[in-house]
Coordinates of C-alpha atoms and ligand atoms in Angstrom, one line a residue:
M1 CA -11.8 -101.2 -16.6
D2 CA -11.9 -102.8 -13.2
R3 CA -15.3 -104.1 -12.2
I4 CA -14.5 -104.7 -8.5
K5 CA -13.2 -101.2 -8.2
N6 CA -16.2 -99.7 -10.0
I7 CA -18.7 -101.6 -7.8
K8 CA -17.0 -100.2 -4.7
Q9 CA -18.2 -96.8 -5.9
L10 CA -21.8 -98.0 -5.6
E11 CA -21.3 -98.5 -1.9
E12 CA -20.0 -95.0 -1.2
K13 CA -22.3 -93.5 1.5
G14 CA -23.9 -90.2 0.5
K15 CA -22.7 -90.3 -3.2
V16 CA -25.0 -88.5 -5.6
W17 CA -24.3 -89.2 -9.3
D18 CA -25.2 -86.4 -11.8
I19 CA -26.4 -89.0 -14.3
A20 CA -27.2 -92.7 -14.0
V21 CA -27.5 -94.4 -17.3
I22 CA -29.4 -97.7 -17.7
G23 CA -28.1 -99.7 -20.6
G24 CA -24.6 -100.3 -22.0
G25 CA -25.4 -100.3 -25.7
A26 CA -24.7 -97.6 -28.2
S27 CA -27.3 -95.2 -26.9
G28 CA -26.3 -95.5 -23.2
L29 CA -22.6 -95.2 -24.1
G30 CA -23.3 -92.1 -26.1
V31 CA -25.0 -90.5 -23.1
A32 CA -22.2 -91.4 -20.7
L33 CA -19.6 -90.1 -23.1
D34 CA -21.3 -86.8 -23.7
A35 CA -22.1 -86.3 -20.0
L36 CA -18.4 -86.9 -19.0
S37 CA -17.3 -84.5 -21.7
R38 CA -19.2 -81.8 -19.9
G39 CA -17.7 -82.6 -16.5
L40 CA -20.7 -84.5 -15.0
S41 CA -20.3 -87.6 -12.8
V42 CA -21.7 -90.7 -14.5
L43 CA -22.7 -94.2 -13.5
L44 CA -23.6 -96.6 -16.3
V45 CA -25.1 -100.0 -15.6
E46 CA -25.7 -102.8 -18.0
K47 CA -27.6 -105.9 -17.1
A48 CA -25.5 -108.2 -19.3
D49 CA -22.3 -107.4 -21.1
F50 CA -21.6 -104.1 -22.9
A51 CA -23.3 -104.3 -26.4
K52 CA -24.9 -107.7 -25.6
G53 CA -28.1 -106.4 -27.1
T54 CA -28.7 -104.8 -30.5
S55 CA -25.4 -103.0 -30.5
S56 CA -23.4 -106.1 -31.4
R57 CA -25.8 -107.3 -34.1
S58 CA -25.8 -104.5 -36.6
T59 CA -24.9 -104.7 -40.3
K60 CA -21.6 -103.1 -39.2
L61 CA -22.1 -99.9 -41.3
V62 CA -21.2 -96.4 -40.1
H63 CA -23.4 -94.8 -42.6
G64 CA -25.6 -91.8 -43.6
G65 CA -28.2 -94.3 -44.9
V66 CA -28.6 -94.2 -48.7
R67 CA -32.0 -95.8 -48.1
Y68 CA -33.2 -92.9 -45.9
L69 CA -32.1 -90.5 -48.6
A70 CA -34.3 -92.3 -51.1
Q71 CA -37.1 -92.0 -48.6
G72 CA -36.5 -88.3 -48.3
D73 CA -35.4 -88.3 -44.7
I74 CA -32.8 -85.5 -45.5
A75 CA -32.3 -84.3 -41.9
L76 CA -31.5 -87.8 -40.7
V77 CA -29.0 -88.3 -43.5
F78 CA -27.2 -85.0 -42.9
E79 CA -26.9 -85.8 -39.2
A80 CA -25.7 -89.4 -39.8
L81 CA -23.1 -88.3 -42.4
K82 CA -21.6 -85.8 -40.0
E83 CA -21.5 -88.5 -37.2
R84 CA -20.1 -91.0 -39.7
G85 CA -17.2 -88.7 -40.4
R86 CA -16.6 -88.2 -36.6
I87 CA -16.6 -91.9 -35.8
L88 CA -14.0 -92.6 -38.6
Q89 CA -11.9 -89.7 -37.3
N90 CA -12.1 -90.7 -33.6
A91 CA -11.8 -94.5 -34.0
P92 CA -9.5 -95.3 -37.0
H93 CA -8.6 -98.6 -35.3
L94 CA -12.2 -99.8 -35.4
T95 CA -13.5 -98.5 -38.7
Y96 CA -12.8 -98.8 -42.5
N97 CA -13.6 -96.6 -45.4
Q98 CA -15.6 -99.2 -47.4
P99 CA -16.4 -98.9 -51.1
F100 CA -19.8 -100.3 -52.1
I101 CA -20.9 -101.2 -55.6
I102 CA -24.5 -101.1 -56.8
P103 CA -24.8 -103.4 -59.8
I104 CA -26.6 -101.6 -62.7
Y105 CA -28.9 -103.5 -65.1
T106 CA -30.9 -100.6 -66.8
L107 CA -30.1 -97.1 -68.0
F108 CA -32.7 -95.7 -65.7
D109 CA -30.9 -97.3 -62.7
R110 CA -27.6 -95.9 -63.8
F111 CA -29.1 -92.4 -64.0
R112 CA -31.0 -92.5 -60.7
Y113 CA -28.2 -94.1 -58.6
S114 CA -25.5 -91.9 -60.0
I115 CA -27.5 -88.7 -59.2
G116 CA -28.7 -90.0 -55.8
L117 CA -25.1 -90.9 -54.8
K118 CA -23.7 -87.6 -56.0
I119 CA -26.2 -85.9 -53.6
Y120 CA -25.1 -88.3 -50.9
D121 CA -21.4 -87.2 -51.5
W122 CA -22.3 -83.6 -51.5
M123 CA -24.3 -83.9 -48.3
A124 CA -21.2 -85.4 -46.5
G125 CA -19.3 -82.2 -47.4
R126 CA -15.7 -82.2 -46.2
L127 CA -16.3 -85.4 -44.3
R128 CA -16.9 -87.2 -47.6
L129 CA -15.1 -90.6 -47.7
G130 CA -14.6 -90.8 -51.5
K131 CA -16.3 -89.8 -54.8
S132 CA -19.1 -91.9 -56.1
R133 CA -18.9 -92.8 -59.8
F134 CA -20.2 -95.1 -62.5
I135 CA -17.9 -97.9 -63.5
S136 CA -17.9 -100.1 -66.6
R137 CA -19.2 -103.7 -66.8
E138 CA -15.5 -104.8 -67.0
E139 CA -14.5 -102.9 -63.9
T140 CA -17.6 -104.1 -62.0
L141 CA -16.7 -107.7 -62.9
M142 CA -13.1 -107.2 -61.9
R143 CA -14.0 -105.7 -58.5
L144 CA -17.0 -108.1 -57.8
P145 CA -15.8 -111.3 -59.6
K146 CA -18.6 -113.4 -58.3
I147 CA -21.5 -111.2 -59.4
K148 CA -23.9 -112.6 -62.0
K149 CA -22.9 -111.4 -65.5
E150 CA -26.3 -111.7 -67.3
G151 CA -27.7 -108.3 -68.2
L152 CA -25.1 -106.4 -66.2
K153 CA -24.3 -102.9 -67.6
G154 CA -21.9 -101.7 -65.0
G155 CA -21.9 -100.4 -61.4
V156 CA -22.1 -97.3 -59.3
V157 CA -19.4 -97.1 -56.6
Y158 CA -19.9 -95.1 -53.4
H159 CA -18.2 -95.0 -50.0
D160 CA -19.5 -95.5 -46.5
G161 CA -18.0 -96.5 -43.2
Q162 CA -17.7 -100.0 -41.8
F163 CA -16.9 -100.9 -38.2
D164 CA -16.7 -103.5 -35.5
D165 CA -19.8 -102.6 -33.5
A166 CA -19.1 -104.5 -30.2
R167 CA -15.5 -103.4 -30.0
L168 CA -16.5 -99.8 -30.7
A169 CA -18.9 -100.1 -27.7
L170 CA -16.1 -101.5 -25.6
S171 CA -13.7 -98.8 -26.7
V172 CA -16.2 -96.1 -25.8
A173 CA -16.9 -97.8 -22.5
M174 CA -13.2 -97.7 -21.7
T175 CA -12.9 -94.1 -22.8
C176 CA -15.7 -93.2 -20.4
D177 CA -14.0 -95.2 -17.6
E178 CA -10.8 -93.3 -18.2
M179 CA -12.7 -90.0 -18.1
G180 CA -13.9 -91.0 -14.6
G181 CA -17.2 -92.7 -15.5
C182 CA -18.2 -95.7 -13.4
M183 CA -19.0 -98.4 -15.9
V184 CA -20.5 -101.7 -14.6
N185 CA -21.6 -104.7 -16.7
Y186 CA -23.9 -107.5 -15.3
M187 CA -25.6 -105.0 -13.1
K188 CA -29.4 -104.9 -13.6
V189 CA -31.8 -102.1 -12.7
T190 CA -34.6 -103.9 -10.8
N191 CA -36.6 -100.7 -9.9
L192 CA -36.6 -97.0 -9.8
L193 CA -36.4 -95.0 -6.6
K194 CA -38.6 -91.9 -6.2
D195 CA -38.8 -89.1 -3.6
Q196 CA -42.0 -88.1 -1.8
N197 CA -43.1 -85.9 -4.7
G198 CA -42.9 -88.9 -7.1
Q199 CA -39.8 -87.7 -8.8
I200 CA -37.1 -90.2 -9.8
K201 CA -34.1 -90.0 -7.4
G202 CA -32.2 -93.2 -8.0
L203 CA -32.1 -96.9 -8.9
K204 CA -32.3 -100.3 -7.3
L205 CA -29.6 -102.6 -8.7
R206 CA -28.8 -106.3 -8.6
D207 CA -25.4 -107.8 -9.5
E208 CA -26.3 -110.5 -12.0
L209 CA -23.1 -112.5 -11.1
D210 CA -23.2 -112.6 -7.3
H211 CA -26.8 -111.3 -6.6
S212 CA -25.7 -108.5 -4.3
K213 CA -28.1 -105.6 -4.2
Y214 CA -27.4 -101.8 -4.2
K215 CA -29.3 -98.5 -4.1
I216 CA -27.8 -95.4 -5.8
V217 CA -28.9 -91.8 -5.9
A218 CA -28.7 -89.7 -9.1
K219 CA -29.9 -86.2 -10.2
M220 CA -31.0 -87.6 -13.6
V221 CA -31.8 -91.1 -14.7
V222 CA -31.5 -92.1 -18.3
N223 CA -33.4 -95.1 -19.8
A224 CA -31.2 -96.2 -22.7
T225 CA -32.4 -99.8 -22.8
G226 CA -33.2 -100.1 -26.6
V227 CA -36.0 -102.6 -27.1
F228 CA -36.4 -102.9 -23.3
A229 CA -37.3 -99.3 -22.8
D230 CA -40.9 -100.1 -22.1
K231 CA -39.9 -102.3 -19.2
I232 CA -38.2 -99.3 -17.5
L233 CA -41.0 -96.9 -18.5
Q234 CA -43.5 -99.3 -16.8
M235 CA -41.4 -99.3 -13.6
D236 CA -42.0 -95.6 -13.6
Q237 CA -45.6 -95.7 -14.6
P238 CA -47.3 -99.2 -14.6
D239 CA -49.8 -98.2 -17.3
A240 CA -47.3 -96.4 -19.6
P241 CA -48.3 -96.9 -23.3
K242 CA -46.1 -99.0 -25.6
S243 CA -43.4 -96.7 -27.1
I244 CA -41.1 -99.3 -28.8
Q245 CA -41.9 -101.6 -31.7
P246 CA -39.1 -104.2 -32.0
S247 CA -38.2 -105.1 -35.6
Q248 CA -35.9 -108.0 -36.2
G249 CA -33.0 -108.1 -38.7
I250 CA -30.9 -111.2 -39.3
H251 CA -27.5 -111.6 -40.9
L252 CA -25.9 -114.7 -42.5
V253 CA -22.1 -114.9 -42.4
L254 CA -20.3 -116.7 -45.3
D255 CA -16.7 -117.1 -46.5
Q256 CA -15.6 -113.9 -48.2
G257 CA -15.0 -115.9 -51.4
F258 CA -18.7 -115.8 -52.2
L259 CA -18.3 -112.2 -53.3
G260 CA -14.5 -112.1 -54.0
G261 CA -12.6 -108.9 -53.8
K262 CA -12.7 -106.2 -51.2
D263 CA -15.7 -104.2 -52.3
A264 CA -19.1 -104.5 -50.7
L265 CA -22.3 -105.2 -52.7
M266 CA -25.4 -103.1 -52.2
I267 CA -28.7 -104.4 -53.7
P268 CA -30.9 -101.4 -53.6
K269 CA -34.3 -103.1 -54.0
T270 CA -35.1 -106.6 -52.8
S271 CA -38.5 -108.3 -53.4
D272 CA -39.8 -106.8 -50.2
G273 CA -38.7 -103.3 -51.2
R274 CA -35.7 -103.1 -48.8
V275 CA -31.9 -103.0 -49.4
L276 CA -29.6 -106.0 -48.9
F277 CA -25.9 -105.7 -48.2
A278 CA -23.1 -108.1 -48.7
V279 CA -20.2 -106.6 -46.7
P280 CA -16.7 -107.9 -46.2
W281 CA -16.1 -108.0 -42.4
L282 CA -13.1 -109.4 -40.5
D283 CA -12.3 -111.7 -43.5
K284 CA -15.8 -113.0 -43.8
L285 CA -18.9 -111.8 -45.7
V286 CA -21.9 -110.5 -43.8
L287 CA -25.2 -110.7 -45.7
G288 CA -28.3 -108.9 -44.5
T289 CA -30.7 -107.8 -43.4
T290 CA -34.4 -108.4 -42.8
D291 CA -37.2 -106.4 -41.2
T292 CA -39.6 -108.5 -39.3
L293 CA -41.9 -107.1 -36.6
R294 CA -41.6 -109.0 -33.3
E295 CA -43.7 -108.8 -30.2
K296 CA -41.2 -109.4 -27.5
A297 CA -37.9 -107.7 -26.6
K298 CA -35.2 -110.4 -26.1
L299 CA -31.5 -110.4 -25.7
E300 CA -31.2 -113.5 -27.9
P301 CA -33.9 -113.2 -30.5
E302 CA -34.7 -116.3 -32.6
V303 CA -33.8 -116.4 -36.3
L304 CA -36.9 -117.3 -38.4
S305 CA -36.5 -119.8 -41.2
R306 CA -38.3 -117.5 -43.7
E307 CA -35.7 -114.8 -43.0
V308 CA -32.9 -117.1 -43.9
E309 CA -34.7 -118.2 -47.0
F310 CA -35.3 -114.6 -48.0
I311 CA -31.6 -113.7 -47.8
L312 CA -30.4 -116.8 -49.6
D313 CA -33.0 -116.3 -52.3
T314 CA -32.1 -112.7 -52.9
A315 CA -28.3 -113.6 -52.9
K316 CA -29.0 -116.3 -55.5
D317 CA -30.3 -113.7 -57.9
Y318 CA -27.0 -111.7 -57.8
L319 CA -24.2 -114.2 -57.0
S320 CA -22.8 -116.7 -59.6
E321 CA -22.3 -119.3 -56.8
A322 CA -25.5 -119.4 -54.8
P323 CA -24.8 -119.8 -51.1
T324 CA -26.9 -122.5 -49.4
R325 CA -27.7 -123.2 -45.7
K326 CA -24.6 -125.4 -45.3
D327 CA -22.3 -122.5 -46.4
V328 CA -23.5 -120.3 -43.5
K329 CA -20.7 -120.0 -40.9
A330 CA -22.9 -118.1 -38.4
V331 CA -26.3 -116.5 -38.2
F332 CA -27.3 -113.7 -35.8
A333 CA -30.4 -111.7 -35.1
G334 CA -30.9 -108.2 -33.6
L335 CA -33.9 -106.1 -32.7
R336 CA -34.3 -102.5 -33.9
P337 CA -35.7 -100.4 -31.1
L338 CA -38.0 -98.5 -33.5
A339 CA -40.3 -95.8 -32.1
A340 CA -43.8 -97.4 -32.1
P341 CA -45.9 -95.8 -34.8
K342 CA -48.9 -93.7 -33.7
E343 CA -51.6 -95.4 -35.6
G344 CA -50.6 -99.1 -35.6
S345 CA -48.9 -99.1 -39.0
T346 CA -47.2 -102.5 -39.6
K347 CA -44.6 -101.3 -42.1
T348 CA -41.4 -100.8 -40.1
K349 CA -39.5 -99.3 -43.0
E350 CA -41.9 -96.4 -42.8
I351 CA -41.2 -95.8 -39.1
S352 CA -38.6 -93.1 -38.9
R353 CA -35.1 -94.1 -37.8
S354 CA -34.5 -90.8 -36.1
H355 CA -34.2 -90.8 -32.3
K356 CA -36.5 -89.3 -29.7
V357 CA -35.8 -88.0 -26.2
I358 CA -38.8 -88.4 -23.9
V359 CA -39.0 -87.0 -20.4
S360 CA -41.8 -88.5 -18.2
K361 CA -43.7 -86.6 -15.5
S362 CA -41.4 -88.1 -12.8
K363 CA -38.4 -86.9 -14.9
L364 CA -37.2 -90.2 -16.2
V365 CA -35.4 -89.4 -19.4
S366 CA -35.7 -92.1 -22.2
I367 CA -33.7 -92.1 -25.4
T368 CA -35.3 -94.3 -28.1
G369 CA -34.9 -95.1 -31.8
G370 CA -31.8 -93.9 -33.7
K371 CA -28.9 -95.8 -35.1
W372 CA -25.4 -96.8 -34.1
T373 CA -23.9 -94.2 -36.3
T374 CA -25.6 -91.3 -34.5
F375 CA -25.0 -92.7 -30.9
R376 CA -22.9 -89.6 -29.9
K377 CA -25.5 -87.1 -31.1
M378 CA -28.2 -89.1 -29.4
G379 CA -26.1 -88.8 -26.2
E380 CA -25.7 -85.0 -26.6
D381 CA -29.4 -84.5 -27.2
T382 CA -30.2 -86.5 -24.1
V383 CA -27.6 -84.8 -21.8
N384 CA -29.1 -81.4 -22.9
E385 CA -32.1 -82.3 -20.7
F386 CA -29.9 -82.2 -17.6
S387 CA -30.2 -78.4 -17.3
R388 CA -33.9 -78.5 -17.5
I389 CA -34.2 -81.2 -15.0
T390 CA -31.8 -80.0 -12.4
G391 CA -31.8 -76.2 -13.1
T392 CA -28.0 -76.3 -13.5
Q393 CA -26.2 -74.6 -16.4
L394 CA -24.2 -77.0 -18.5
P395 CA -21.1 -76.3 -20.6
P396 CA -21.6 -77.2 -24.3
S397 CA -20.9 -80.7 -25.5
N398 CA -17.4 -81.6 -26.3
S399 CA -17.9 -85.3 -27.2
A400 CA -17.4 -84.9 -30.9
Q401 CA -13.7 -84.2 -30.3
I402 CA -13.0 -87.2 -28.1
R403 CA -10.8 -89.9 -29.5
Y404 CA -11.8 -93.4 -28.4
H405 CA -9.7 -95.7 -26.3
G406 CA -7.0 -97.4 -28.4
F407 CA -6.9 -94.5 -30.9
T408 CA -3.9 -94.6 -33.3
Q409 CA -3.5 -93.2 -36.8
S410 CA -1.6 -96.3 -37.8
P411 CA -3.2 -99.4 -36.5
Q412 CA -1.7 -102.8 -37.3
K413 CA -3.1 -105.0 -40.0
G414 CA -5.4 -108.0 -39.6
H415 CA -7.2 -108.8 -36.4
W416 CA -4.7 -106.7 -34.4
K417 CA -6.2 -103.6 -35.9
G418 CA -9.2 -103.7 -33.4
Y419 CA -6.9 -103.3 -30.4
G420 CA -5.5 -100.1 -31.8
A421 CA -2.6 -98.7 -29.8
N422 CA -3.0 -101.7 -27.4
A423 CA -1.9 -104.3 -30.0
S424 CA 1.8 -103.7 -29.3
L425 CA 1.2 -104.1 -25.5
I426 CA -0.5 -107.5 -26.0
Q427 CA 2.4 -108.5 -28.3
E428 CA 4.8 -107.5 -25.5
W429 CA 3.0 -109.9 -23.2
I430 CA 3.6 -112.6 -25.8
K431 CA 7.3 -111.8 -26.0
D432 CA 7.5 -112.1 -22.2
K433 CA 5.5 -115.3 -22.0
P434 CA 5.6 -117.1 -25.4
E435 CA 2.9 -119.6 -24.5
L436 CA 0.4 -116.7 -24.6
G437 CA 1.1 -116.5 -28.3
Q438 CA -0.6 -119.9 -28.9
K439 CA -3.6 -119.7 -31.2
L440 CA -7.1 -120.5 -29.9
H441 CA -8.0 -122.3 -33.1
P442 CA -5.8 -123.5 -36.0
A443 CA -7.9 -121.7 -38.6
Y444 CA -8.0 -118.3 -36.9
P445 CA -5.4 -115.8 -35.7
F446 CA -6.7 -115.1 -32.2
T447 CA -4.2 -115.8 -29.4
M448 CA -4.4 -116.8 -25.8
A449 CA -2.9 -113.4 -24.9
E450 CA -6.1 -111.7 -26.1
V451 CA -8.2 -113.8 -23.7
V452 CA -6.0 -112.7 -20.8
W453 CA -6.1 -109.1 -22.1
S454 CA -9.9 -108.9 -22.4
T455 CA -10.3 -110.5 -18.9
R456 CA -7.9 -108.2 -17.2
K457 CA -8.5 -104.9 -19.1
E458 CA -11.9 -105.1 -20.9
M459 CA -14.2 -106.4 -18.1
A460 CA -14.9 -109.7 -19.8
M461 CA -16.7 -111.8 -17.2
K462 CA -18.0 -114.8 -19.2
V463 CA -16.8 -117.1 -22.0
E464 CA -19.4 -115.6 -24.2
D465 CA -18.1 -112.0 -23.6
I466 CA -14.8 -113.0 -25.2
L467 CA -16.0 -115.2 -28.0
S468 CA -18.9 -113.0 -29.0
R469 CA -17.9 -109.4 -28.4
R470 CA -14.1 -109.2 -27.8
I471 CA -12.9 -111.4 -30.7
R472 CA -16.2 -111.8 -32.6
I473 CA -15.7 -115.4 -33.6
L474 CA -19.2 -116.4 -32.5
L475 CA -20.5 -114.2 -35.3
L476 CA -17.9 -115.2 -37.8
D477 CA -17.8 -119.0 -37.3
A478 CA -20.0 -120.4 -34.6
R479 CA -18.6 -124.0 -34.8
A480 CA -15.1 -122.7 -34.4
A481 CA -16.2 -120.7 -31.4
I482 CA -17.5 -123.8 -29.7
E483 CA -14.1 -125.5 -30.4
M484 CA -12.3 -122.5 -28.8
A485 CA -14.5 -122.4 -25.7
P486 CA -12.6 -124.9 -23.5
K487 CA -9.3 -123.0 -23.9
V488 CA -11.0 -119.7 -23.2
A489 CA -12.8 -121.0 -20.1
G490 CA -9.5 -122.4 -18.8
L491 CA -7.7 -119.1 -19.2
M492 CA -10.6 -117.0 -17.8
A493 CA -10.9 -119.4 -14.8
Q494 CA -7.2 -118.8 -13.9
E495 CA -7.6 -115.0 -14.3
L496 CA -10.9 -114.7 -12.4
K497 CA -9.9 -117.4 -9.8
K498 CA -12.8 -119.6 -10.6
D499 CA -13.2 -123.4 -10.0
E500 CA -13.9 -126.4 -12.2
K501 CA -17.7 -126.0 -11.5
W502 CA -17.6 -122.5 -13.0
K503 CA -15.8 -123.7 -16.0
A504 CA -18.2 -126.5 -16.7
A505 CA -21.2 -124.2 -16.2
E506 CA -19.7 -121.6 -18.6
L507 CA -19.0 -124.2 -21.2
E508 CA -22.5 -125.6 -21.1
D509 CA -24.0 -122.1 -21.3
F510 CA -21.8 -121.1 -24.2
K511 CA -22.5 -124.3 -26.2
K512 CA -26.3 -123.8 -25.7
L513 CA -25.9 -120.2 -26.9
A514 CA -23.6 -120.9 -29.8
N515 CA -25.9 -123.6 -31.2
K516 CA -28.4 -120.8 -31.9
Y517 CA -25.8 -119.2 -34.2
I518 CA -25.5 -122.4 -36.3
L519 CA -27.9 -123.0 -39.1
K520 CA -29.1 -126.6 -39.0
Ligands
FAD601 C1 -30.4 -105.9 -37.8 C2 -29.9 -104.5 -37.5 C3 -28.9 -103.9 -38.3 C4 -28.5 -102.6 -37.9 N1 -27.5 -102.1 -38.7 C5 -27.0 -100.9 -38.4 C6 -25.9 -100.3 -39.1 O1 -25.3 -101.0 -39.9 N2 -25.5 -99.1 -38.7 C7 -26.1 -98.4 -37.8 O2 -25.7 -97.2 -37.6 N3 -27.1 -98.8 -37.1 C8 -27.6 -100.1 -37.3 N4 -28.6 -100.6 -36.6 C9 -29.2 -99.9 -35.5 C10 -28.3 -100.0 -34.2 O3 -27.7 -101.2 -34.1 C11 -29.2 -99.6 -33.0 O4 -29.8 -98.4 -33.2 C12 -28.4 -99.5 -31.7 O5 -27.5 -100.6 -31.6 C13 -29.3 -99.5 -30.5 O6 -28.5 -99.4 -29.4 P1 -29.2 -99.2 -27.9 O7 -28.2 -98.9 -27.0 O8 -30.4 -98.3 -28.0 O9 -29.8 -100.7 -27.7 P2 -29.0 -102.0 -27.2 O10 -27.8 -102.2 -27.9 O11 -30.0 -103.1 -27.2 O12 -28.7 -101.7 -25.7 C14 -29.7 -101.6 -24.6 C15 -29.0 -102.3 -23.4 O13 -29.8 -102.1 -22.3 C16 -29.6 -103.2 -21.4 N5 -30.7 -103.3 -20.4 C17 -32.0 -103.6 -20.7 N6 -32.7 -103.6 -19.5 C18 -31.8 -103.3 -18.5 C19 -31.9 -103.2 -17.1 N7 -33.1 -103.4 -16.5 N8 -30.8 -102.9 -16.4 C20 -29.6 -102.6 -17.0 N9 -29.4 -102.8 -18.4 C21 -30.5 -103.1 -19.1 C22 -29.6 -104.4 -22.4 O14 -29.0 -105.5 -21.9 C23 -28.9 -103.8 -23.6 O15 -27.5 -104.2 -23.6 C24 -29.1 -101.9 -36.8 C25 -30.0 -102.6 -36.1 C26 -30.4 -103.9 -36.4 C27 -31.4 -104.5 -35.5

């Protein structure tokens, strides 16, 4: 992906895009992918980096949602299980088939979770990832060596998908770019353009890096801005009612040794009636999440102390070695773009996780709600509106069959897996120029070559883009990320032809940001 080349397309006189997508998170990328699969021309603009918002802050599950099954949201679970299977098929380099174990303490729990998960297996049909089954106390303790033993009767194992959310977003963005889509990060929509009948006809854009301004024309504009959707809706109609209720979820990242083994732990009922996961991810353990209503949409939401205490308290009841604040390597928060409830209910877990496509009077199409797992189907449902808006017949969607950039059936092991087929190309660079093989940090495997790769090929523009969303270290170990930053800034400055002033500003910005990921 070449940002300069893509921006040139914004300057083409008389160019009319079929679809302009606002937002480079899971929802916007799903729309772009589906539209390109039907032969439409697509521009996607993202005001920060791809997946800077909620889409890099998930629990990392590609799942049908066992919890939604318990809540009786059968249609959502069917849809999500189908999409789960497709993501695992189309991105084997970014996904894992992850076994989860629910610890069992009563006969009733054994009965209900065994039945419930059999139904979950059956609903996945031929896209099932493995059979659920009850396992003995001995097997549970062998597979989850750090689980508390008192009262434990056994466990129920089931399978779901696990993924690298930000790298999947990048991989889809690169797939779209290869299919002819014009993908631009750090390009903010500052206003909507309308014709004399008040119908949306395009966008006003501002480059967040050099402040250049652009105007583009499109037949259909899609608002896929997650928790920011109301800001765009208010550009369309200043008195538009609130449609989004942000709900915050935080995660704590610990050393994997706190759980031991390769299986994930699922706690089906916490003291606030939610589920809590402890999931092995990139050699660490991700613990979460919470569900806290927030008023404001923010790209960097603040972690609340009571959320941290809640997760640590819940973990303490299940793990033999209770993690404490000082064991936390990183903490991150994300905002769920839930559809605002009709009558002001405050219980977010009762707000449906299914998505909604809304078309305003001026034909602004907004896609809200949903989950990462269903991003492609959300895109398909949104692009279906194109025929109604433009009166043009569209071919059926073909996005379910598209393999994502880097696809390979046999990805390499360890951190190289996430690059898929590109891993060997990066390793070729290291062979040609051995200094690129130097590690960015003695405790982690990431190399200088990856920084160069991400800057040249993956549109990384800032130090944060590399450390947070290309190699994920900010979310794995925030202190180590700060230690790596000077090397990353130096390499990026060379690649992007930036001066010392740029480097100093980048380092200061990154340090300020990374401090928010460290628990004091
Ligand atoms: C704590 C938590 C855990 C979750 N776990 C899971 C999980 O395990 N599995 C799962 O399937 N789902 C999960 N989800 C849900 C999933 O992460 C979200 O549904 C999904 O990421 C939302 O994507 P989005 O594109 O709608 O929003 P975002 O990712 O927030 O993207 C919107 C983008 O729009 C951009 N934008 C805003 N305004 C403008 C503008 N004016 N111009 C240009 N760009 C703009 C923003 O910068 C942002 O990048 C979780 C959510 C949370 C909060």
